C-alpha cells in the first residue's frame, strides 16, 4: 500500500510540501505548461511528473526536448474531455498534486470556434475534477491547482484593479469558459471539500509562446519585416508578466497557499498595446541594427476584436502577503531576453512558422482529432 508523499503536514495545511509527489500536469506541451515543466522536472528529481496533453496546434513537443528523457518524466497524449481516459490515467498514476494548465487559450479562436473552448475548458476541467475526486482527494496533502486567467473579471474601469473578490464578468467565449471552469473548481471545494486552489494570472510572455499571441507575433513579424497588426486604436491595456514569474507564483501557492482560496497573479506592469509594440520595435532595432523608424512603419491598424476588453489590471497583494511571491523580472529586461530567444531559436521558429511541428506530431502520435 502506497503511504503517499512525505509532506509532514495535515491535508489542507498548505505548506511544507516536500518530496516524493506524483505530479500530474495537464497542457504541459503548451507555452506556460512547458516552461513550468522545464523549470520543475530537473529540479525535483524525487517527484514524478506525468504530462497529459492532447497535442493541439498550440502544443509543440520541441518545447519539452530538454526533459523528455529524464527518468522522473512521462508523457501521455490524452484529451482531458475524455472522462474514461482521464480516469484511467489518474488510477494508474495516483497524483498527489494536479497542476491544470490545459485549455484552449486564444481569444480570437474562441470567437471563431467557441465549442472547442467549452469542450476543453469546461468539460475538460469537470472530467479532471471527477477523476481527482475518485482517485486522489483522499491522499494525504492532495491538491488540485487550477491555472486560470484575469480575463474572467472582464474589463476594469478607471484606475481600479482586480482583486480576488471582483465580480466575474467575462466578455469572450474563452473567458466565459475559463470562468465556468473556475466556478466548477470552487463548487467542488464547497460541495465535496476537494482540496483545490485557483490562480488568476495576467498576460504572460516569454520563450516558447505560440506566435498567435501579441508579443511573439510582433517580435517575429518585426524580425521578418512583416506588418504589425494592431487591433482598433491600440489603447487596450494588459498587465504583462514574464512566464517564469508565473511558474514561480504557482509553486508559491502550491507550497504556501490555502485550500479553497483564489490568488491573483500579475506583473504590476500595465501597458497599452501600442506601447508594447513600440517597445518591441525599439528592442528589435537595437538587436538587429534595423532603423527603428523602418520597423514602426510596419505598424498597421486593423479591425478591432469583437467584445475587446479595454483594460486588465491585477492587484497581486494577496499572493505577496500570504505566499511571499512578487515578480522578479522587469518588462524591459525580460522582453529583451524574449526577443533574443526568438532570434536565436531559428529551428523552433521555422518549425512553427512552416507547420513542420504539426507534421512531426502526426507522424509520431497520429492525426489530431
Ligand atoms: P497554450 O495554448 O500555449 O497551451 C495549451 C496546452 O493545452 C496545449 O499544449 C494544448 O495541446 C493543451 N490542450 C488544449 N486542449 C486540451 C485538451 N482538451 N486536452 C488536453 N490538452 C489540451 O496555453 P498557455 O498560454 O500555455 O496557457 C496555459 C493555461 O494558462 C491556460 O489554462 C490559460 O487559460 C492560462 N493562462 C494563460 C495566460 C497567458 O497569457 N498565456 C495567462 C493567464 C492564464
Ligand atoms: O489576460 C490573460 C490572457 O492573456 C490569457 O488568459 C490568454 O490565454 C492569453 O491569450 C492572453 O489573452 P489576450 O487576448 O489579452 O492576449 P493576446 O496576445 O491575444 O492579445 C493581447 C492584446 O493585444 C489584446 O488587447 C489584443 C491585442 N492584439 C492581439 C493580437 C494577436 C492586437 O492588437 N493584435 C494582434 O495581432
XYZ file of C-alpha atoms and ligand atoms in Angstrom:
449
model
C 0.000 0.000 0.000
C 1.395 3.361 -1.025
C 1.868 5.533 2.067
C 1.722 8.722 -0.011
C 4.221 11.547 -0.090
C 6.138 12.743 2.948
C 4.801 16.268 3.346
C 4.832 16.327 7.126
C 1.641 18.428 7.070
C -2.025 17.658 7.503
C -4.217 17.779 4.400
C -5.135 21.350 3.685
C -2.474 22.896 5.880
C -0.959 24.073 2.628
C 2.713 24.383 3.484
C 5.767 22.224 3.899
C 5.162 20.254 0.698
C 8.356 18.253 0.291
C 9.133 15.358 -1.980
C 8.061 12.044 -3.487
C 4.994 13.566 -5.037
C 3.250 12.270 -8.129
C 2.630 15.481 -10.016
C 0.159 15.397 -12.883
C 0.432 18.381 -15.223
C -2.164 19.000 -17.931
C -1.319 21.007 -21.047
C 2.406 20.681 -20.418
C 3.308 20.807 -24.112
C 1.930 24.347 -24.454
C 3.566 27.641 -23.608
C 3.230 28.037 -19.829
C 2.971 24.321 -19.039
C 6.232 23.551 -20.848
C 8.021 26.417 -19.090
C 6.677 25.027 -15.798
C 7.921 21.509 -16.611
C 11.344 22.672 -17.823
C 11.754 24.624 -14.578
C 10.391 21.861 -12.321
C 11.271 18.372 -13.607
C 15.100 18.643 -13.401
C 14.928 20.468 -10.057
C 12.624 17.977 -8.326
C 14.217 14.582 -9.042
C 12.351 12.840 -6.235
C 8.977 13.881 -7.644
C 7.447 12.050 -10.625
C 5.770 14.067 -13.347
C 3.081 12.940 -15.794
C 2.206 15.372 -18.568
C -1.241 14.853 -20.133
C -1.685 16.825 -23.324
C -3.947 16.448 -26.352
C -1.262 17.968 -28.598
C -3.463 20.565 -30.272
C -1.968 23.111 -32.693
C -0.779 25.043 -29.577
C 1.373 22.162 -28.343
C 4.883 21.633 -29.546
C 6.897 18.598 -28.439
C 10.058 20.607 -29.168
C 9.143 22.654 -26.075
C 9.986 19.594 -23.969
C 13.172 18.452 -25.699
C 15.331 19.112 -22.626
C 13.313 16.963 -20.232
C 11.640 14.188 -22.206
C 14.344 11.625 -21.434
C 14.539 12.358 -17.698
C 13.580 9.352 -15.529
C 11.027 11.302 -13.470
C 9.057 12.462 -16.546
C 6.347 10.713 -18.573
C 4.062 11.941 -21.337
C 0.650 10.728 -22.419
C -1.376 12.125 -25.278
C -4.880 12.493 -23.955
C -7.953 14.712 -24.321
C -8.962 15.926 -20.854
C -12.592 15.994 -22.015
C -12.427 12.190 -22.402
C -13.564 11.097 -18.946
C -12.672 7.427 -19.404
C -9.093 8.151 -20.490
C -8.648 10.727 -17.718
C -9.962 8.285 -15.090
C -7.578 5.580 -16.305
C -4.589 7.937 -16.210
C -5.458 9.009 -12.650
C -5.991 5.447 -11.432
C -2.579 4.407 -12.796
C -0.587 7.474 -11.689
C -2.456 8.389 -8.447
C -1.471 12.060 -8.463
C -0.834 13.885 -5.209
C -0.720 17.205 -6.996
C -2.507 18.234 -10.196
C -1.418 21.438 -11.920
C -4.072 22.079 -14.549
C -2.910 24.255 -17.448
C -4.641 22.531 -20.387
C -7.037 24.817 -22.200
C -7.878 26.378 -25.485
C -6.281 29.728 -24.714
C -6.594 32.168 -27.620
C -9.442 34.705 -27.510
C -9.611 35.201 -31.310
C -10.032 31.446 -31.881
C -12.783 31.362 -29.238
C -14.722 33.913 -31.276
C -14.456 31.659 -34.360
C -14.922 28.249 -32.664
C -16.475 28.635 -29.200
C -17.490 24.961 -28.961
C -13.847 23.829 -28.753
C -13.419 26.092 -25.713
C -16.442 24.690 -23.910
C -15.185 21.153 -24.526
C -11.585 21.683 -23.441
C -12.014 24.293 -20.727
C -15.353 23.399 -19.140
C -15.891 19.691 -19.854
C -12.144 19.028 -19.546
C -11.928 20.676 -16.120
C -15.046 18.798 -14.986
C -13.544 15.438 -16.004
C -10.303 16.205 -14.174
C -12.194 17.201 -11.029
C -14.192 13.961 -11.154
C -11.063 11.851 -11.607
C -9.311 13.750 -8.818
C -12.326 13.231 -6.534
C -12.303 9.484 -7.255
C -8.585 8.716 -7.211
C -6.643 11.451 -5.424
C -8.632 13.536 -2.978
C -8.174 11.102 -0.086
C -4.388 11.006 -0.440
C -2.627 12.942 2.332
C -1.937 16.503 1.257
C -3.544 16.043 -2.181
C -4.070 19.263 -4.138
C -5.774 20.303 -7.382
C -4.230 23.565 -8.580
C -6.306 25.244 -11.302
C -4.495 27.731 -13.537
C -6.860 30.491 -14.627
C -6.860 33.966 -16.064
C -7.617 37.574 -15.117
C -9.948 37.698 -18.148
C -12.731 36.154 -16.034
C -13.173 39.577 -14.393
C -13.880 41.381 -17.688
C -12.726 44.926 -18.354
C -11.837 47.099 -15.372
C -12.977 50.725 -15.184
C -10.967 53.835 -14.275
C -7.849 53.103 -12.262
C -9.366 50.204 -10.247
C -7.627 46.816 -10.184
C -8.938 43.253 -9.968
C -8.961 41.732 -6.507
C -9.911 38.130 -5.755
C -13.477 39.132 -4.873
C -14.087 41.178 -8.032
C -17.320 40.001 -9.681
C -16.834 37.709 -12.672
C -17.866 39.426 -15.919
C -16.278 37.565 -18.862
C -16.543 39.036 -22.362
C -15.365 36.315 -24.782
C -16.221 32.628 -25.166
C -12.650 31.966 -23.951
C -13.008 33.946 -20.727
C -16.568 32.654 -20.170
C -15.314 29.068 -20.459
C -12.475 29.777 -18.003
C -14.985 31.434 -15.637
C -17.209 28.337 -15.849
C -14.200 26.148 -15.057
C -13.295 28.337 -12.038
C -16.870 28.028 -10.769
C -16.731 24.237 -11.071
C -13.436 24.103 -9.175
C -14.837 26.290 -6.383
C -18.069 24.255 -6.289
C -16.048 21.047 -5.777
C -14.361 22.672 -2.778
C -17.655 23.806 -1.248
C -19.664 20.674 -2.061
C -17.165 17.844 -1.712
C -14.375 19.504 0.265
C -11.975 18.769 -2.585
C -8.573 20.351 -1.852
C -8.333 22.973 -4.602
C -6.621 26.303 -5.218
C -7.118 28.722 -8.109
C -4.752 31.302 -9.557
C -5.942 34.041 -11.929
C -2.996 35.414 -13.858
C -2.462 38.322 -16.225
C -0.886 38.197 -19.734
C 2.274 36.081 -19.967
C 5.141 36.428 -22.418
C 8.481 34.699 -22.871
C 10.180 31.854 -24.742
C 8.105 29.117 -26.426
C 4.920 31.196 -26.784
C 2.981 30.349 -29.932
C 3.139 33.327 -32.310
C -0.600 33.956 -32.475
C -0.367 35.988 -29.245
C 0.567 39.675 -29.315
C 4.196 39.674 -28.144
C 5.656 36.720 -30.113
C 3.659 37.668 -33.210
C 5.007 41.224 -33.133
C 8.586 40.073 -32.443
C 8.622 37.619 -35.345
C 6.854 39.975 -37.747
C 9.268 42.785 -36.852
C 12.249 40.450 -37.377
C 10.789 39.336 -40.727
C 9.722 42.847 -41.898
C 6.021 41.894 -41.948
C 3.057 44.110 -40.916
C 2.427 44.577 -37.182
C -1.383 44.356 -36.901
C -2.814 46.366 -34.006
C -6.494 45.854 -33.218
C -8.576 49.043 -33.044
C -6.539 52.022 -31.831
C -4.050 50.043 -29.730
C -5.270 51.598 -26.495
C -6.244 48.349 -24.771
C -4.201 47.805 -21.626
C -2.848 44.480 -20.399
C -0.709 43.665 -17.337
C 2.372 41.769 -18.576
C 4.191 39.047 -16.654
C 7.256 37.032 -17.649
C 6.299 33.353 -17.842
C 8.942 32.195 -15.331
C 7.474 34.548 -12.741
C 4.068 32.927 -13.339
C 5.566 29.445 -12.821
C 7.255 30.583 -9.587
C 3.945 32.035 -8.420
C 2.198 28.694 -8.974
C 4.802 26.940 -6.821
C 4.436 29.656 -4.162
C 0.683 28.972 -3.994
C 1.175 25.193 -4.038
C 3.656 25.438 -1.185
C 2.280 28.286 0.888
C -1.316 28.896 -0.196
C -4.509 27.639 1.423
C -7.076 25.224 0.098
C -10.272 26.741 -1.257
C -8.530 30.073 -1.898
C -8.017 32.130 -5.033
C -4.864 34.173 -5.705
C -4.406 36.846 -8.364
C -1.029 36.888 -10.126
C 0.190 39.942 -12.042
C 3.308 41.745 -13.167
C 2.414 45.225 -11.912
C 3.217 46.165 -15.476
C 0.282 47.754 -17.265
C 0.979 48.751 -20.849
C -1.263 49.830 -23.735
C -0.813 47.560 -26.767
C 0.567 50.492 -28.747
C 3.270 50.984 -26.124
C 4.167 47.276 -26.133
C 4.521 47.232 -29.919
C 6.614 50.408 -29.926
C 8.915 48.908 -27.269
C 9.262 45.708 -29.325
C 10.244 47.820 -32.358
C 12.869 49.604 -30.246
C 14.327 46.372 -28.834
C 14.392 44.669 -32.250
C 16.042 47.769 -33.732
C 18.763 47.721 -31.056
C 19.336 43.992 -31.532
C 19.378 43.914 -35.335
C 20.593 47.366 -36.323
C 17.433 47.958 -38.400
C 16.402 51.641 -38.121
C 13.546 51.871 -35.628
C 11.640 54.158 -37.962
C 11.532 51.344 -40.564
C 10.113 48.934 -38.002
C 7.487 51.400 -36.784
C 6.357 51.870 -40.401
C 5.211 48.221 -40.247
C 2.518 49.116 -37.662
C -0.903 48.607 -39.261
C -4.225 49.346 -37.594
C -6.733 46.584 -38.287
C -10.347 45.873 -37.383
C -10.902 45.546 -33.652
C -11.594 42.244 -31.861
C -15.349 41.931 -31.054
C -16.022 42.271 -27.311
C -12.447 43.521 -26.821
C -11.844 44.268 -23.122
C -10.270 47.694 -22.695
C -8.197 47.174 -19.566
C -6.999 44.390 -17.284
C -5.174 45.284 -14.077
C -4.240 42.917 -11.288
C -3.876 43.632 -7.599
C -1.435 40.890 -6.568
C -1.102 41.901 -2.916
C -2.779 38.736 -1.541
C -0.223 36.341 -3.050
C 2.578 38.651 -1.901
C 1.282 38.784 1.679
C 0.232 35.148 2.061
C 2.691 33.280 -0.179
C 5.644 35.667 -0.312
C 5.631 35.919 -4.105
C 6.486 39.021 -6.156
C 7.663 39.090 -9.789
C 11.438 39.057 -10.236
C 11.731 40.196 -13.856
C 11.405 43.719 -15.241
C 9.487 44.143 -18.501
C 12.392 45.732 -20.377
C 14.909 43.022 -19.439
C 12.571 40.078 -19.905
C 11.337 41.446 -23.225
C 14.954 41.738 -24.385
C 15.556 38.136 -23.287
C 12.420 37.086 -25.188
C 13.436 38.908 -28.389
C 16.883 37.287 -28.199
C 15.286 33.858 -27.709
C 13.088 34.234 -30.821
C 16.133 35.378 -32.830
C 18.348 32.534 -31.654
C 15.914 29.616 -31.745
C 15.594 29.518 -35.529
C 14.810 25.786 -35.642
C 11.890 26.232 -33.218
C 10.627 29.302 -35.072
C 10.968 27.703 -38.513
C 9.217 24.544 -37.284
C 6.282 26.604 -36.043
C 6.137 29.019 -38.990
C 6.280 26.197 -41.569
C 3.916 23.849 -39.722
C 6.672 21.217 -39.548
C 5.884 20.629 -35.846
C 2.320 19.633 -36.805
C 3.597 17.036 -39.276
C 6.050 15.741 -36.655
C 3.179 15.206 -34.198
C 1.077 13.428 -36.834
C 3.952 11.124 -37.749
C 4.764 10.266 -34.140
C 1.365 10.392 -32.437
C -1.223 10.206 -35.247
C -3.601 12.802 -36.673
C -5.102 15.483 -34.460
C -8.811 14.981 -33.730
P -1.323 27.193 -24.771
O -2.453 27.373 -25.724
O 0.043 27.588 -25.163
O -1.227 25.648 -24.332
C -2.371 24.914 -24.000
C -1.983 23.443 -23.941
O -3.166 22.707 -23.562
C -1.511 22.880 -25.281
O -0.380 22.079 -25.087
C -2.696 22.050 -25.750
O -2.328 20.938 -26.561
C -3.289 21.597 -24.429
N -4.727 21.267 -24.557
C -5.693 22.025 -25.111
N -6.867 21.355 -25.075
C -6.612 20.169 -24.472
C -7.415 19.038 -24.143
N -8.731 19.012 -24.450
N -6.840 18.001 -23.525
C -5.511 18.010 -23.211
N -4.694 19.037 -23.530
C -5.249 20.108 -24.141
O -1.793 27.925 -23.441
P -0.929 28.722 -22.374
O -0.783 30.115 -22.837
O 0.246 27.927 -22.030
O -1.957 28.742 -21.146
C -1.951 27.689 -20.193
C -3.032 27.972 -19.158
O -2.775 29.215 -18.532
C -4.440 28.068 -19.732
O -5.325 27.450 -18.833
C -4.708 29.558 -19.816
O -6.081 29.834 -19.686
C -3.929 30.042 -18.612
N -3.430 31.431 -18.707
C -2.698 31.821 -19.792
C -2.178 33.122 -19.825
C -1.358 33.616 -20.999
O -1.060 34.799 -21.062
N -0.945 32.752 -21.932
C -2.429 33.997 -18.771
C -3.201 33.555 -17.685
C -3.678 32.264 -17.658
O -5.019 38.131 -19.551
C -4.639 36.791 -19.621
C -4.900 36.266 -21.018
O -3.910 36.843 -21.860
C -4.853 34.752 -21.115
O -5.890 34.213 -20.345
C -4.999 34.291 -22.572
O -4.857 32.890 -22.659
C -3.926 34.963 -23.388
O -4.109 34.635 -24.748
C -3.996 36.473 -23.207
O -5.204 36.987 -23.784
P -5.213 38.329 -24.641
O -6.391 38.320 -25.524
O -5.018 39.518 -23.769
O -3.835 38.083 -25.472
P -3.445 38.390 -26.975
O -1.968 38.200 -27.063
O -4.299 37.657 -27.950
O -3.763 39.937 -27.128
C -3.161 40.901 -26.270
C -3.700 42.256 -26.671
O -3.191 42.584 -27.969
C -5.211 42.302 -26.809
O -5.662 43.587 -26.400
C -5.459 42.116 -28.307
C -4.248 42.778 -28.914
N -3.769 42.203 -30.204
C -3.553 40.867 -30.263
C -3.083 40.298 -31.429
C -2.862 38.800 -31.513
C -3.508 43.045 -31.270
O -3.694 44.262 -31.193
N -3.053 42.470 -32.424
C -2.835 41.127 -32.560
O -2.443 40.666 -33.657
